[in-house]
CSV table of C-alpha atoms in Angstrom, one decimal:
chain,number,residue,atom,x,y,z
A,20,MET,CA,0.0,0.0,0.0
A,21,SER,CA,1.4,3.4,-0.9
A,22,ASN,CA,1.1,6.7,0.9
A,23,SER,CA,-0.9,8.0,-2.1
A,24,THR,CA,-3.9,5.7,-1.2
A,25,ILE,CA,-4.6,7.8,2.0
A,26,PRO,CA,-6.2,11.0,0.8
A,27,LYS,CA,-4.2,13.9,2.4
A,28,ARG,CA,-7.3,16.1,2.4
A,29,LEU,CA,-8.9,13.6,4.9
A,30,PHE,CA,-6.1,12.8,7.2
A,31,GLY,CA,-3.7,15.6,6.8
A,32,VAL,CA,-0.1,15.0,5.9
A,33,ASN,CA,0.7,11.3,6.3
A,34,THR,CA,3.6,10.8,8.7
A,35,LEU,CA,3.3,7.0,8.8
A,36,LYS,CA,6.0,4.8,7.3
A,37,PRO,CA,4.7,2.4,4.5
A,38,GLU,CA,5.0,-0.6,6.9
A,39,GLU,CA,2.7,1.1,9.4
A,40,LEU,CA,-0.1,1.7,6.9
A,41,THR,CA,-3.2,-0.4,7.4
A,42,MET,CA,-6.3,-1.4,5.5
A,43,LYS,CA,-9.7,-2.2,6.9
A,44,TYR,CA,-11.3,-5.6,6.5
A,45,LEU,CA,-14.8,-6.8,7.2
A,46,CYS,CA,-14.9,-10.4,8.6
A,47,LEU,CA,-18.3,-11.8,8.0
A,48,ILE,CA,-19.1,-14.8,10.2
A,49,CYS,CA,-21.4,-17.4,8.9
A,50,ALA,CA,-22.6,-20.7,10.5
A,51,GLU,CA,-25.3,-23.3,10.4
A,52,THR,CA,-25.9,-23.1,14.1
A,53,VAL,CA,-26.4,-19.7,15.8
A,54,LEU,CA,-26.1,-18.9,19.5
A,55,GLU,CA,-29.9,-19.2,20.1
A,56,GLN,CA,-29.8,-22.8,18.8
A,57,MET,CA,-26.9,-24.0,21.0
A,58,PRO,CA,-27.3,-25.7,24.4
A,59,ASP,CA,-26.7,-23.1,27.2
A,60,ASP,CA,-23.3,-24.6,28.3
A,61,ILE,CA,-22.0,-24.6,24.7
A,62,ALA,CA,-23.4,-21.1,24.1
A,63,GLU,CA,-21.7,-19.7,27.2
A,64,GLN,CA,-18.3,-21.3,26.2
A,65,HIS,CA,-18.7,-19.8,22.7
A,66,ILE,CA,-19.4,-16.4,24.2
A,67,GLN,CA,-16.3,-16.6,26.3
A,68,GLU,CA,-14.2,-17.6,23.3
A,69,TYR,CA,-15.5,-14.5,21.5
A,70,ALA,CA,-14.8,-12.3,24.5
A,71,ASP,CA,-11.2,-13.6,24.7
A,72,PHE,CA,-10.7,-13.2,20.9
A,73,THR,CA,-12.1,-9.6,21.0
A,74,GLN,CA,-9.8,-8.7,23.8
A,75,THR,CA,-6.8,-10.1,22.0
A,76,ILE,CA,-7.5,-8.1,18.8
A,77,ARG,CA,-8.1,-5.0,21.0
A,78,ASP,CA,-4.8,-5.5,22.7
A,79,GLY,CA,-3.1,-6.0,19.3
A,80,GLY,CA,-4.5,-2.8,17.8
A,81,HIS,CA,-6.5,-4.6,15.1
A,82,TYR,CA,-10.0,-4.0,16.5
A,83,LEU,CA,-12.3,-1.4,15.0
A,84,SER,CA,-15.8,-2.7,15.6
A,85,CYS,CA,-17.9,-5.9,15.9
A,86,ASN,CA,-21.3,-7.2,16.7
A,87,ARG,CA,-23.5,-10.3,16.7
A,88,LEU,CA,-26.6,-10.4,14.6
A,89,LEU,CA,-29.9,-12.0,15.6
A,90,PRO,CA,-30.9,-15.1,13.6
A,91,ALA,CA,-32.0,-14.8,10.0
A,92,ASN,CA,-35.7,-15.3,10.9
A,93,ALA,CA,-35.5,-11.8,12.5
A,94,ALA,CA,-34.4,-10.2,9.2
A,95,ILE,CA,-36.4,-8.4,6.6
A,96,THR,CA,-35.2,-8.2,3.0
A,97,LEU,CA,-36.4,-5.2,1.0
A,98,ARG,CA,-36.3,-4.1,-2.6
A,99,VAL,CA,-37.2,-0.8,-4.3
A,100,ARG,CA,-38.5,-1.2,-7.8
A,101,ASN,CA,-40.0,1.8,-9.7
A,102,GLY,CA,-40.2,3.7,-6.5
A,103,LYS,CA,-42.2,1.0,-4.6
A,104,VAL,CA,-40.8,-0.8,-1.6
A,105,SER,CA,-41.5,-4.5,-1.2
A,106,THR,CA,-40.4,-6.6,1.8
A,107,THR,CA,-40.1,-10.2,2.6
A,108,ASP,CA,-39.4,-12.0,5.8
A,109,GLY,CA,-35.9,-13.4,6.4
A,110,PRO,CA,-32.9,-13.4,4.1
A,111,PHE,CA,-33.2,-13.4,0.3
A,112,ALA,CA,-31.1,-16.5,-0.3
A,113,GLU,CA,-31.9,-19.9,1.2
A,114,THR,CA,-28.7,-21.3,2.5
A,115,LYS,CA,-27.6,-23.6,5.3
A,116,GLU,CA,-25.3,-21.0,6.7
A,117,GLN,CA,-26.5,-17.7,7.9
A,118,LEU,CA,-24.7,-14.4,8.7
A,119,GLY,CA,-24.2,-14.4,12.4
A,120,GLY,CA,-22.0,-11.4,13.0
A,121,TYR,CA,-19.0,-9.4,11.9
A,122,TYR,CA,-15.7,-7.9,13.0
A,123,LEU,CA,-14.3,-4.8,11.3
A,124,ILE,CA,-10.5,-5.0,11.7
A,125,GLU,CA,-7.4,-3.2,10.6
A,126,ALA,CA,-4.5,-5.1,9.2
A,127,ARG,CA,-1.3,-4.4,7.1
A,128,ASP,CA,-2.6,-6.6,4.3
A,129,LEU,CA,-4.9,-9.4,3.3
A,130,ASN,CA,-2.5,-12.0,4.6
A,131,GLU,CA,-2.5,-10.5,8.1
A,132,ALA,CA,-6.3,-10.1,8.0
A,133,ILE,CA,-6.7,-13.8,7.2
A,134,GLN,CA,-4.4,-14.7,10.0
A,135,ILE,CA,-6.5,-12.6,12.4
A,136,ALA,CA,-9.8,-14.0,11.1
A,137,ALA,CA,-8.6,-17.6,11.4
A,138,HIS,CA,-8.9,-17.1,15.2
A,139,ILE,CA,-12.5,-16.0,15.1
A,140,PRO,CA,-14.3,-18.7,17.1
A,141,GLY,CA,-17.1,-19.1,14.5
A,142,ALA,CA,-14.6,-20.2,11.9
A,143,LYS,CA,-14.5,-23.6,13.7
A,144,PHE,CA,-18.2,-24.1,13.1
A,145,GLY,CA,-18.9,-22.3,9.8
A,146,CYS,CA,-16.9,-19.8,7.8
A,147,VAL,CA,-15.5,-16.3,7.9
A,148,GLU,CA,-15.5,-14.2,4.7
A,149,VAL,CA,-12.7,-11.6,4.8
A,150,ARG,CA,-13.4,-8.7,2.5
A,151,PRO,CA,-11.4,-5.5,2.1
A,152,VAL,CA,-13.3,-2.3,2.9
A,153,ALA,CA,-13.4,0.2,0.0
A,154,GLU,CA,-11.7,3.4,0.9
A,155,ASP,CA,-11.2,4.9,-2.6
A,156,GLU,CA,-11.9,8.6,-3.1
A,157,ARG,CA,-15.3,8.1,-4.7
A,158,THR,CA,-16.5,5.8,-1.9
A,159,LEU,CA,-15.2,8.2,0.7
A,160,TYR,CA,-17.0,11.1,-1.1
A,161,ALA,CA,-20.3,9.2,-1.3
A,162,LEU,CA,-20.0,8.5,2.5
A,163,GLY,CA,-19.5,12.1,3.3
A,164,LEU,CA,-15.9,11.5,4.4
A,165,ALA,CA,-14.1,13.4,1.7
A,166,ASN,CA,-14.1,17.0,0.8
A,167,PRO,CA,-17.0,17.5,-1.7
A,168,ASN,CA,-15.0,20.4,-3.3
A,169,ALA,CA,-12.0,18.2,-4.1
A,170,SER,CA,-11.9,16.6,-7.5
A,171,LEU,CA,-12.5,12.9,-7.8
């Protein structure tokens, strides 16, 4: 990652060395069995594993955010077509695995993000999708994080 990927108008003059630059990664945790479906003793053990993992990545400086999602049956999927909103219960796709939560982390590169995500407790029961977060100038502008008067 080069210094030019961090817009100076957002963060001021970059004083970080190239090896200190980080990217954000969203780790999407999917599993067939969610916490609400686990026996109480297994659920409590799982929660403790997550608490330990979260503290570890906080201590290591990789933590940005995380949360657990309620089961898919609590979800609503919506679409807007020709100005009309339609909703359906649950997720759009029928799959065995469901999105159960996420971690937003910082890492030097994808390899480091994968190594961190490999320790997410849910990876033992399901899968973790690691996806880079877009921080290009157009995206930052659309999110209101870039100067609207600056050229894209």
